[in-house]
Short mmCIF file of C-alpha atoms and ligand atoms in Angstrom, two decimals:
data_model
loop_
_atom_site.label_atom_id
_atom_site.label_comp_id
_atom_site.label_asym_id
_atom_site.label_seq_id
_atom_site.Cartn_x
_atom_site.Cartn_y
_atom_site.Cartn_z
CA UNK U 1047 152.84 113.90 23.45
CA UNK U 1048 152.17 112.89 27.38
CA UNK U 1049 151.09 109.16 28.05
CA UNK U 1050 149.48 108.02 31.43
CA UNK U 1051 150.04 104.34 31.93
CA UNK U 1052 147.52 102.29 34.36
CA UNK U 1053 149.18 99.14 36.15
CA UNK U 1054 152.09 98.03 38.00
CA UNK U 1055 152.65 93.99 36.41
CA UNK U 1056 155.12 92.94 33.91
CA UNK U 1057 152.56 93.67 31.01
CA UNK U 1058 153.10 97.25 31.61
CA UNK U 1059 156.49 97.50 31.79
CA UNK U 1060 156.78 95.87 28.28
CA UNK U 1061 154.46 98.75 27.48
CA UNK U 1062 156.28 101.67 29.03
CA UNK U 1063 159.54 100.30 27.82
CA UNK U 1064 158.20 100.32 23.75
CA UNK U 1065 156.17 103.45 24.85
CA UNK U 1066 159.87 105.01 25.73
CA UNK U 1067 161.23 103.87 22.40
CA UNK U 1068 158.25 106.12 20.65
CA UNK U 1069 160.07 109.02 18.94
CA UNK U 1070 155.86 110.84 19.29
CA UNK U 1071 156.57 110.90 23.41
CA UNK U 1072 157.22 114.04 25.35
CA UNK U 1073 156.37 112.48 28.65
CA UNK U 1074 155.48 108.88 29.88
CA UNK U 1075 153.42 109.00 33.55
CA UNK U 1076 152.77 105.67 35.33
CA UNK U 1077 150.57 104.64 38.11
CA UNK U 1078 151.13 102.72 40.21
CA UNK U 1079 153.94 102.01 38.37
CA UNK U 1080 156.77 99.43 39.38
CA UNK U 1081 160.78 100.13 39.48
CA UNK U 1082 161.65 98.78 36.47
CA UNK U 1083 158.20 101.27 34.97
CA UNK U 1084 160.63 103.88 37.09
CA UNK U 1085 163.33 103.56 34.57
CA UNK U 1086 161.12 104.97 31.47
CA UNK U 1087 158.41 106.94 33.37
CA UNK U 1088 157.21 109.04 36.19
CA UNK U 1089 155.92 107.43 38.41
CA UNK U 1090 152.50 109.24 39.94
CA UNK U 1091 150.42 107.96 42.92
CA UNK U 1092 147.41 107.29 41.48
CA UNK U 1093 144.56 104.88 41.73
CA UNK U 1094 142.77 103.82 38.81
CA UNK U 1095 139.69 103.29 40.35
CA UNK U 1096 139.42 107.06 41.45
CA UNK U 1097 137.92 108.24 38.29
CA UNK U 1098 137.44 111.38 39.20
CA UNK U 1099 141.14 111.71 40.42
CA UNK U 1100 142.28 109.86 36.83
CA UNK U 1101 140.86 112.65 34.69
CA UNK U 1102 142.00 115.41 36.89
CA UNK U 1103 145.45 114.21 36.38
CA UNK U 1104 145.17 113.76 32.51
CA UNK U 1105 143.77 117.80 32.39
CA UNK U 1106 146.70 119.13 34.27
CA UNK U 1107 149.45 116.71 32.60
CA UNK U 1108 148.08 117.45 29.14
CA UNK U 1109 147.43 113.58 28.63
CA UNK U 1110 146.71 112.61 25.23
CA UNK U 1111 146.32 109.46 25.34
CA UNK U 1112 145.95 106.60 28.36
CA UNK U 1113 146.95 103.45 27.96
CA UNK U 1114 144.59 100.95 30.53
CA UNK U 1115 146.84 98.18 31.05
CA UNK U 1116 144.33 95.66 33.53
CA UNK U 1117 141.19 94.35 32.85
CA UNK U 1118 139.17 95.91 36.34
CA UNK U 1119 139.46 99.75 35.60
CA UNK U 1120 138.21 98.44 32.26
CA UNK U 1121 135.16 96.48 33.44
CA UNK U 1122 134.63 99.24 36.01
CA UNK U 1123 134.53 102.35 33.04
CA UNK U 1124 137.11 103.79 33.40
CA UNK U 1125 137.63 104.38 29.82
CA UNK U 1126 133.84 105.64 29.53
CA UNK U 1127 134.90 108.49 32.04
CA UNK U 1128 137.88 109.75 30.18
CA UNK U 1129 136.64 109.53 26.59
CA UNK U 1130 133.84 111.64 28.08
CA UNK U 1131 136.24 114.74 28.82
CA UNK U 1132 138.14 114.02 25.74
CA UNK U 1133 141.09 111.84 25.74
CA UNK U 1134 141.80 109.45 23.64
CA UNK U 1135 141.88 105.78 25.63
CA UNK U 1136 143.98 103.11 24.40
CA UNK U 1137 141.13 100.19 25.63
CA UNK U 1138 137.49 99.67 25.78
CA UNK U 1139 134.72 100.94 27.14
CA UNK U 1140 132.59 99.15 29.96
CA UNK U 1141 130.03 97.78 27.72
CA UNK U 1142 132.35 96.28 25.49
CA UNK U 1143 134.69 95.27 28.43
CA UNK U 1144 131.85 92.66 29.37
CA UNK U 1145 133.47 90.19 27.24
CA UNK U 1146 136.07 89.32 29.76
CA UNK U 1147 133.86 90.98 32.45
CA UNK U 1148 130.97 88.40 32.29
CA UNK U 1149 131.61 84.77 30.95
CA UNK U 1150 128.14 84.16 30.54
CA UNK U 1151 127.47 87.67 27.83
CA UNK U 1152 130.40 86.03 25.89
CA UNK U 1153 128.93 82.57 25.81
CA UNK U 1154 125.62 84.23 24.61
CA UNK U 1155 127.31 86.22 22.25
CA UNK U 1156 129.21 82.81 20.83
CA UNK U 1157 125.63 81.45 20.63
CA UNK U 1158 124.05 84.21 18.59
CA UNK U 1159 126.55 84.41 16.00
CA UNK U 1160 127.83 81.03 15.86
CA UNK U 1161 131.38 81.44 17.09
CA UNK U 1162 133.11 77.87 18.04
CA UNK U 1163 133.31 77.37 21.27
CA UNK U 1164 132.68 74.94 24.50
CA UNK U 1165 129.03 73.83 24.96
CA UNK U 1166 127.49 75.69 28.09
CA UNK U 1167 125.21 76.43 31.01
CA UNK U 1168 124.45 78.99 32.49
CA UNK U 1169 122.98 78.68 36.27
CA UNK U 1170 122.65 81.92 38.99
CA UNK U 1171 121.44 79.48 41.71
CA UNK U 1172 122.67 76.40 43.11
CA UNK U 1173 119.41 74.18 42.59
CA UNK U 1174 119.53 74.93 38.69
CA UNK U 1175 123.51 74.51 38.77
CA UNK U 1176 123.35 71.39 39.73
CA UNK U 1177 120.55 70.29 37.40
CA UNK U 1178 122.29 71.45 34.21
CA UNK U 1179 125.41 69.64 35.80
CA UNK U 1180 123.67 66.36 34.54
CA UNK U 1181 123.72 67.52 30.96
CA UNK U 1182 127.85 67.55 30.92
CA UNK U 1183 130.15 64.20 30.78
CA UNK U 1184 133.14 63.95 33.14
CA UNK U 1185 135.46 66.33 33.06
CA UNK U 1186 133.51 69.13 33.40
CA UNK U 1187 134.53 72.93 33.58
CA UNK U 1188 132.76 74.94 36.11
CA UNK U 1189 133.57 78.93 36.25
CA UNK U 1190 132.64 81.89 38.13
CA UNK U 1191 130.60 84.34 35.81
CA UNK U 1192 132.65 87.22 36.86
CA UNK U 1193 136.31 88.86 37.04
CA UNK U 1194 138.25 86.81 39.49
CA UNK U 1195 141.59 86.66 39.04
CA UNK U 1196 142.27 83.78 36.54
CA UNK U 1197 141.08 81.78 39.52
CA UNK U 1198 137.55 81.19 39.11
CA UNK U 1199 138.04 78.38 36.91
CA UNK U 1200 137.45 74.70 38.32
CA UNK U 1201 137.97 71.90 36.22
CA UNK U 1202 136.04 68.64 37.91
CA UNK U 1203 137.31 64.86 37.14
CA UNK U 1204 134.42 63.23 39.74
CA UNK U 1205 130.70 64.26 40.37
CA UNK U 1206 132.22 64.88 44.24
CA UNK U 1207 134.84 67.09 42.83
CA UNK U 1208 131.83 68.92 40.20
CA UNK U 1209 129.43 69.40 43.52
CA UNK U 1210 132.33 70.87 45.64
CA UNK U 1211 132.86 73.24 43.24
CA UNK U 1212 129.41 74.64 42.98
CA UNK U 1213 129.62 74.63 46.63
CA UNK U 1214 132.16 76.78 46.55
CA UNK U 1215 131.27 78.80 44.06
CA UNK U 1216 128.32 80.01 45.56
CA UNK U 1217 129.59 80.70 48.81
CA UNK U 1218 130.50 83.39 48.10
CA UNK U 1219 134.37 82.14 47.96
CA UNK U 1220 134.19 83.99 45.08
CA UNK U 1221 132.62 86.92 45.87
CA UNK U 1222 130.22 88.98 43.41
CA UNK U 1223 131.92 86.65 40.71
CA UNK U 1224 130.31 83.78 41.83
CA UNK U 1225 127.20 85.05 41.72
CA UNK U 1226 126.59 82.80 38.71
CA UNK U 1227 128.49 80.17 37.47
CA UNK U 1228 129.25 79.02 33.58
CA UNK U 1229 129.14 74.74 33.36
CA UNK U 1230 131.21 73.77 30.14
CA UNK U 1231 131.70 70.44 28.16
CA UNK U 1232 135.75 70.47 28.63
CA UNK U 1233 137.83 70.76 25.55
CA UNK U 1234 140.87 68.55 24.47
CA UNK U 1235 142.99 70.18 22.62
CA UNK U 1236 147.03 72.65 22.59
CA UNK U 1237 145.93 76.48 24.32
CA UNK U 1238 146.89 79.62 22.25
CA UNK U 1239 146.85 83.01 22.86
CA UNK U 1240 145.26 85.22 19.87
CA UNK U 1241 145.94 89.32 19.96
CA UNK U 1242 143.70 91.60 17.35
CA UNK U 1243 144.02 95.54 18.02
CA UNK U 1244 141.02 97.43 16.69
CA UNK U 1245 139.04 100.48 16.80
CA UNK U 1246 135.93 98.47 16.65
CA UNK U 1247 135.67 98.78 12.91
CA UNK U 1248 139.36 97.87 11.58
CA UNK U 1249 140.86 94.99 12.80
CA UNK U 1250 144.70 94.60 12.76
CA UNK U 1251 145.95 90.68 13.51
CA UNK U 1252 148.70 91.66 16.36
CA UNK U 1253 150.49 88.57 17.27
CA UNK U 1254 150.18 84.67 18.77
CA UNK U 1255 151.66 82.92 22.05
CA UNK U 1256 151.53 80.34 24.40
CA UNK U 1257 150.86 81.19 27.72
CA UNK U 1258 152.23 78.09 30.63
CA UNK U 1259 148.93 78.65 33.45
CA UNK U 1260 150.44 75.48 35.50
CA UNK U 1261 152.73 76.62 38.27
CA UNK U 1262 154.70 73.24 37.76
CA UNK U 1263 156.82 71.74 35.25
CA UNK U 1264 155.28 69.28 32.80
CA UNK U 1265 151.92 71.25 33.00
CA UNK U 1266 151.09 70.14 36.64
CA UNK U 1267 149.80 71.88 39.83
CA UNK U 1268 147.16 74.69 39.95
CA UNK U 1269 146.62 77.65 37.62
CA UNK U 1270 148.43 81.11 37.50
CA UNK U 1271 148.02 84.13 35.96
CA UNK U 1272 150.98 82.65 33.75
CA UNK U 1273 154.23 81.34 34.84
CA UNK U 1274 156.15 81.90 30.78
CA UNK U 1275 155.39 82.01 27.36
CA UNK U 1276 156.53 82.27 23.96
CA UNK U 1277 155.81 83.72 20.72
CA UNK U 1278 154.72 83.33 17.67
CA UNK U 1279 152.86 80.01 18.26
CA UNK U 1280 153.69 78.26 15.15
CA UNK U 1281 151.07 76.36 16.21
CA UNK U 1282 148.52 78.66 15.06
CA UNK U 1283 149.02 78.37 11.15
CA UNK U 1284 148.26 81.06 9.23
CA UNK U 1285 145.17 78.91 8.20
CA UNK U 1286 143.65 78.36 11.54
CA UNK U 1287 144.64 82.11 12.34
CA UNK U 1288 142.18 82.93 9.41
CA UNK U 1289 139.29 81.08 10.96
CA UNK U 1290 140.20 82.55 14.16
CA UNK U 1291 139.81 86.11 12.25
CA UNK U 1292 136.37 84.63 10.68
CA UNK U 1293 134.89 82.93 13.13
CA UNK U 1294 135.44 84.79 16.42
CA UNK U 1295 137.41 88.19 16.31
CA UNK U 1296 135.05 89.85 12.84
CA UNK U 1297 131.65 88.33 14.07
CA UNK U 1298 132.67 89.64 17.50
CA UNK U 1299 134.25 93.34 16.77
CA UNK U 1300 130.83 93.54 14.63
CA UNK U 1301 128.33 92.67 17.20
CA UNK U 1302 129.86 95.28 19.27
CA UNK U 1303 129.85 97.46 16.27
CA UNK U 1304 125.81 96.97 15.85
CA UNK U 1305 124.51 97.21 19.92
CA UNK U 1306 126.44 100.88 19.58
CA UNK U 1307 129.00 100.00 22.00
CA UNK U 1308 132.12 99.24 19.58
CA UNK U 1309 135.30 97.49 20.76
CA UNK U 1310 138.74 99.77 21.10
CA UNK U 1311 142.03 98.75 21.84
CA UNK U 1312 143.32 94.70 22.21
CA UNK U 1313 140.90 92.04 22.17
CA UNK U 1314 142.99 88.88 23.41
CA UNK U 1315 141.28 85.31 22.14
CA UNK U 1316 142.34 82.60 24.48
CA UNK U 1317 142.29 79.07 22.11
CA UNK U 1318 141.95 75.55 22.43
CA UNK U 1319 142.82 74.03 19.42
CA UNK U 1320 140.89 71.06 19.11
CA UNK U 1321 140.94 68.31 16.28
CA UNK U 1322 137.83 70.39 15.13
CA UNK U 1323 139.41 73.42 14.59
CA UNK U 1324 140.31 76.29 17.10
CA UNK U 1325 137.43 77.28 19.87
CA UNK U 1326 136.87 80.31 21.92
CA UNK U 1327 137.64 79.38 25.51
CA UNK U 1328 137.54 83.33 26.55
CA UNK U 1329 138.09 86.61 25.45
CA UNK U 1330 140.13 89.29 27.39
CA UNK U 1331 139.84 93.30 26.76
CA UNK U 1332 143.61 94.17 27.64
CA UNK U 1333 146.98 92.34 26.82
CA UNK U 1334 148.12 88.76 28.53
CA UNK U 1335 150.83 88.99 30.99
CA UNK U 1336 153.60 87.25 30.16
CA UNK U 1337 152.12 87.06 26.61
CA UNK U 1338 152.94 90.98 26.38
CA UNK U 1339 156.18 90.59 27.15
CA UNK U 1340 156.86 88.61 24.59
CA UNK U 1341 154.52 90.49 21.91
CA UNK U 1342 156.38 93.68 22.64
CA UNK U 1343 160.04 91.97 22.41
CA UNK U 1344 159.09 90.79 18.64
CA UNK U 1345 157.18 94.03 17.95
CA UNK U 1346 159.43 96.20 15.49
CA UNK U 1347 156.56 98.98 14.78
CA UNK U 1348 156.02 102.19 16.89
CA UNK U 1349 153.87 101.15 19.17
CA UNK U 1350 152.38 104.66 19.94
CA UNK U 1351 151.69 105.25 16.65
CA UNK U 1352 149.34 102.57 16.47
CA UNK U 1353 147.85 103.05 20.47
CA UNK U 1354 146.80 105.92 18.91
CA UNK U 1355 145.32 105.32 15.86
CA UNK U 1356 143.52 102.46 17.60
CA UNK U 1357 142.15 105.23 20.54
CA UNK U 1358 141.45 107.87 17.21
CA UNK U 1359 139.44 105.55 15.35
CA UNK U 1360 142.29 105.79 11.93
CA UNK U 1361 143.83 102.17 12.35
CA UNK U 1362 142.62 101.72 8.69
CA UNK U 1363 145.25 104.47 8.02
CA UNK U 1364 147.74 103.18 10.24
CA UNK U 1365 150.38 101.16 9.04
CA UNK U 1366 149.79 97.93 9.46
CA UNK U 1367 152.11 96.21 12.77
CA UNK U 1368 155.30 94.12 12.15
CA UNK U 1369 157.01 91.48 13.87
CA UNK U 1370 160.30 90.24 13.73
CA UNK U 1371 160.93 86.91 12.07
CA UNK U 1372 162.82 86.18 15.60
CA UNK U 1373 161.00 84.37 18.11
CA UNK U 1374 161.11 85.48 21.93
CA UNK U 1375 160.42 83.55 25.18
CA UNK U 1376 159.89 84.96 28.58
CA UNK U 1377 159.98 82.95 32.08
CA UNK U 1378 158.43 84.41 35.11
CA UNK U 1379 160.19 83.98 38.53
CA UNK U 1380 157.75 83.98 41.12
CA UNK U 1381 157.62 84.44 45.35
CA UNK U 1382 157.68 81.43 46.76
CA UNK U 1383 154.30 80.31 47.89
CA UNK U 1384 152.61 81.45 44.66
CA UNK U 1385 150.05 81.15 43.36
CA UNK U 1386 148.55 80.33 46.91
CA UNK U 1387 150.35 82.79 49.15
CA UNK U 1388 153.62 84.46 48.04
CA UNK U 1389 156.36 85.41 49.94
CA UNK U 1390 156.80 89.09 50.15
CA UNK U 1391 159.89 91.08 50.46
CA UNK U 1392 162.78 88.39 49.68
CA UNK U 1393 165.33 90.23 48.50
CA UNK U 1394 166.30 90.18 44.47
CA UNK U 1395 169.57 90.70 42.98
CA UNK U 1396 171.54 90.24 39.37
CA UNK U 1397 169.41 92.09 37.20
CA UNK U 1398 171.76 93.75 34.93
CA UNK U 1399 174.19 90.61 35.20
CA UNK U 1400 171.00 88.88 33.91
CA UNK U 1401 170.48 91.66 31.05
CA UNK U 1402 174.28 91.45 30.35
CA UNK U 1403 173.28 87.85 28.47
CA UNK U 1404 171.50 89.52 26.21
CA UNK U 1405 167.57 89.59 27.67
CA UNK U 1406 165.54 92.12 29.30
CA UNK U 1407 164.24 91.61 32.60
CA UNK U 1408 160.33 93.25 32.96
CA UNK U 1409 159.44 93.36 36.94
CA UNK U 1410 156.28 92.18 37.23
CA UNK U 1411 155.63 92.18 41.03
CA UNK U 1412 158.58 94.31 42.89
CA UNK U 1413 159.08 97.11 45.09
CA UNK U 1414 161.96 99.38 46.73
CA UNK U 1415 162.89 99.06 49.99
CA UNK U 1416 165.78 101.68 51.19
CA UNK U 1417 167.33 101.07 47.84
CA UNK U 1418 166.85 97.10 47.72
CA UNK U 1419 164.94 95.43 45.37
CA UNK U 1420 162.25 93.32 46.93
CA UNK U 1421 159.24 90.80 45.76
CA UNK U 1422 156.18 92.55 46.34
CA UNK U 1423 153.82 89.99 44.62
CA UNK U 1424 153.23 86.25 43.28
CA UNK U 1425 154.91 87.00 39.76
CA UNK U 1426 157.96 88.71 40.26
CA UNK U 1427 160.22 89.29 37.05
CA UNK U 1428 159.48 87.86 33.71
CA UNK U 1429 163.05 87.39 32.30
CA UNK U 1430 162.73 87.92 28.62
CA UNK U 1431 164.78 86.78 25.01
CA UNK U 1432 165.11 87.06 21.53
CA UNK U 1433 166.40 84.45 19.29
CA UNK U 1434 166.08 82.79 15.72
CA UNK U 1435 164.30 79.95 17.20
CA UNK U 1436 162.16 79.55 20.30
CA UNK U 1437 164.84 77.43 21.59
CA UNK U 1438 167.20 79.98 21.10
CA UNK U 1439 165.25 82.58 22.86
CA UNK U 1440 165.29 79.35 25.67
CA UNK U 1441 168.73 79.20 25.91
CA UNK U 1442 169.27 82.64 26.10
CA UNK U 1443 166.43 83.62 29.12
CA UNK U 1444 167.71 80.70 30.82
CA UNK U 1445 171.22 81.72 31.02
CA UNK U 1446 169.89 84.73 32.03
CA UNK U 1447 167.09 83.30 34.86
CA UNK U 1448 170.61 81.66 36.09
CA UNK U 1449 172.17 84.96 36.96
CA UNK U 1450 169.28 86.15 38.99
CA UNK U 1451 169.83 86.27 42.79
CA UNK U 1452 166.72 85.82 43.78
CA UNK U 1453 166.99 82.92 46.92
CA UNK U 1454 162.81 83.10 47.34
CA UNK U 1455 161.76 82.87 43.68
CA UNK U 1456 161.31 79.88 42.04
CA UNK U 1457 160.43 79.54 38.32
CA UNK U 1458 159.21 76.98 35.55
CA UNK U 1459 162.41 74.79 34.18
CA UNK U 1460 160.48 74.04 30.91
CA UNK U 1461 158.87 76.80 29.16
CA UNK U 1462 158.47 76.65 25.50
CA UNK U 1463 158.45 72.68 25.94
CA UNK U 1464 155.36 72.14 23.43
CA UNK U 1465 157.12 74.27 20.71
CA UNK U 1466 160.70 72.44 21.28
CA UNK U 1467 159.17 69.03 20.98
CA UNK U 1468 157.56 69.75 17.77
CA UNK U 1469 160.40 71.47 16.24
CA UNK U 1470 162.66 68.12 17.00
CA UNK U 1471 159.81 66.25 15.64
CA UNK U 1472 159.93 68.42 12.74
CA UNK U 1473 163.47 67.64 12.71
CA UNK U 1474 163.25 64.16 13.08
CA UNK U 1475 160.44 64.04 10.31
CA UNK U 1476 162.91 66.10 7.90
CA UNK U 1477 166.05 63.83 8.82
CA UNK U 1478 164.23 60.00 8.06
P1 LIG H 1780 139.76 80.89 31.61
O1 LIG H 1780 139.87 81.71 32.85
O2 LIG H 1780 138.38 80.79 31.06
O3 LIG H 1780 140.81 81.21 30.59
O4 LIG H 1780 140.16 79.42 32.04
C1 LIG H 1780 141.42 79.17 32.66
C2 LIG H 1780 142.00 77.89 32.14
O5 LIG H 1780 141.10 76.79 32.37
C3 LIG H 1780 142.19 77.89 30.63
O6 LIG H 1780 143.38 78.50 30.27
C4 LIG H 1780 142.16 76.41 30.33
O7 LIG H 1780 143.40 75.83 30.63
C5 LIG H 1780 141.15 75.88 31.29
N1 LIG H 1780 139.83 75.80 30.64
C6 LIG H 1780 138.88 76.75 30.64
N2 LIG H 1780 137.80 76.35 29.95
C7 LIG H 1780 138.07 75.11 29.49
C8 LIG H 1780 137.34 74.14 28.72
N3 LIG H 1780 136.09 74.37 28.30
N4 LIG H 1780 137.95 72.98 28.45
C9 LIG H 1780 139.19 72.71 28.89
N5 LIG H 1780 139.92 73.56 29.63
C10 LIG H 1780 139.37 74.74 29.94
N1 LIG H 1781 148.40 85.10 30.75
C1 LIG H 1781 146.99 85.02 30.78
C2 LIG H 1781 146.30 86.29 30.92
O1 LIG H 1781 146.88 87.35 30.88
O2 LIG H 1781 145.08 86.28 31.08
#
């Protein structure tokens, strides 16, 4: 069968590369597409938020299925517009999208049905902002309402610090996002990363990671859209991953279920793991990036097969996904500058040196030009490996990140730190 893949970020070129593997694909299209998409697709000049032109393309391609790899073509209905003329979508519609599309409709929807999560406000003016900012105790978490980015997300150690933020937020620094702003009671606790694929009555566990959002070693400097990651998170025990099944992702698929807009494709869970037990800090409506790398590196079922019985409504008749016992770990090597503002065009070499250690190399922000490889983004390459251990998988996509000739890139030194520590604790705890 044809495919069309939406997106142009590492994410989707883990896709398109398990998409290729699919013995059920004719022919893989991708838009925008990357170089490294290039080397298991077509690549078609398309933009995602020309509906219209989307579904034009699917009729004359004989699409049977489209695969929406970002959140914003989701929150914008994209999905609604194809499913209309008949294809089958792998991703939800814009109702459902809302749960990564609007902070506050999740918070509500935690509230009604009594899933665990931060303590919140909800404020679309300044004046009230600030006078539910009196309920909270230092640190507090202040977010735009809307999509922005990963960025919208200030976490404020001092009531100056709290009251710049607001200031900020509705400055419109933030655009339409910050048109309201979410105040939270901050959360102490390890960050997961939770993946269920449904069809918005079935719900299939797919997976666990750890994302690294710091741009700087040890956890420090401001957010990113993810600078590494790892999977599984043994950190989510099969116990806690039952409550997170309970608790958030059933109550959640149902309520979707029961207003008549159900939930289809990946619903992502973002954790804290508190001494309570785990609590929703988001939801998001598409995969993590680099968390897909690493998902699809581990994944040892046809992914096709089940992006289609997810889009056809028969993932109860599906067969069920599997994971290899092996762990994987991916590091992103981003343009210098990022997250603020990243160099573009530095020049990137040692790719298949890097793949001759034994890991895959997903681009996640590059570009041609003549026939050089440039950046052409903040996250550049997420160098990916397998392993029997997560430090394995370490070794391996470091060795790797080390034959990368990529003089404007920098990347983290320490990903998968939380899950080495605890498996020489382990150790330790085993040895005395
Ligand atoms: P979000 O965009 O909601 O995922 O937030 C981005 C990051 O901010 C999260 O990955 C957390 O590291 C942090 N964060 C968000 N909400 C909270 C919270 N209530 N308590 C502590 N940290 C938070
Ligand atoms: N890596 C975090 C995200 O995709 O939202």
């Amino acid at each position: 069968m044809n495919v069309l893949l939406l997106g142009s970020g590492g994410r989707e070129h883990a896709l398109a590369w398990k998409l290729a593997q699919s013995p059920l694909l004719t022919r893989l299209f991708a838009a925008p597409g990357n170089p490294g998409i290039a080397e298991h697709a077509e690549i078609v000049a398309l933009d995602a938020s020309d509906h219209r032109a989307v579904v034009d393309f699917c009729r004359r391609h004989s699409i049977e299925l489209v695969v929406i790899g970002p959140e914003a073509p989701l929150v914008d209905g994209l999905a609604d517009n194809l499913r209309t003329m008949g294809a089958a979508v792998f991703g939800p519609n814009r109702a459902p999208a809302q749960l990564e599309g609007s902070k506050g409709y999740t918070k509500e929807l935690c509230a009604r049905y009594g899933i665990p999560t931060a303590r919140y406000a909800r404020a679309s003016d300044r004046l009230a902002a600030e006078a539910a900012l009196g309920d909270f105790p230092l640190p507090v978490v202040i977010k735009a309402d809307g999509l922005a980015a990963g960025k919208g997300v200030i976490i404020a150690a001092t009531p100056e610090e709290a009251q710049a933020a607001l200031g900020e937020m509705f400055d419109g620094s933030f655009g339409s996002a910050g048109a309201a702003v979410v105040i939270e009671e901050f959360l102490e606790g390890e960050e997961a990363s939770f993946f269920a694929l449904t069809d918005g009555e079935t719900i299939l566990p797919f997976g666990t990671a750890q994302d690294h959002k710091r741009v700087g070693d040890g956890d420090t400097g401001p957010n990113t859209g993810g600078m590494g990651a790892y999977s599984p998170a043994s950190i989510v025990t099969p116990e806690i991953a039952g409550r997170v099944m309970a608790e958030m992702v059933e109550p959640t698929v149902r309520a979707q279920a029961e207003r008549g807009a159900p939930f289809s494709g990946i619903l992502y869970a973002g954790l804290m793991l508190t001494a309570e037990g785990p609590k929703l800090i988001e939801y998001n409506v598409r995969f993590g990036d680099p968390e897909c790398e690493v998902l699809m590196m581990r994944l040892e079922s046809d992914l096709l097969a089940l992006m289609l019985a997810t889009a056809r409504g028969r993932l109860a008749e599906a067969e069920p996904p599997r994971f290899s016992d092996d762990a994987a770990l991916t590091v992103v090597m981003a343009a210098r500058g990022y997250p603020v503002t990243p160099e573009k065009g530095g020049a990137i070499g040692g790719i298949a040196e890097a793949e001759a250690e034994g890991a895959k190399v997903f681009h996640a922000g590059t570009a041609l030009s003549g026939d050089r490889l440039v950046a052409n983004g903040g996250r550049v390459l997420a160098v990916t490996a397998r392993g029997a251990s997560v430090a394995e998988a370490r070794d391996r996509a470091y060795a790797a990140v080390d034959r990368i000739d990529f003089p404007t890139g920098f990347c983290r030194r320490d990903i998968g730190w939380r899950e080495i520590a605890r498996g020489k604790a382990g150790q330790r705890g085993v040895s005395s």
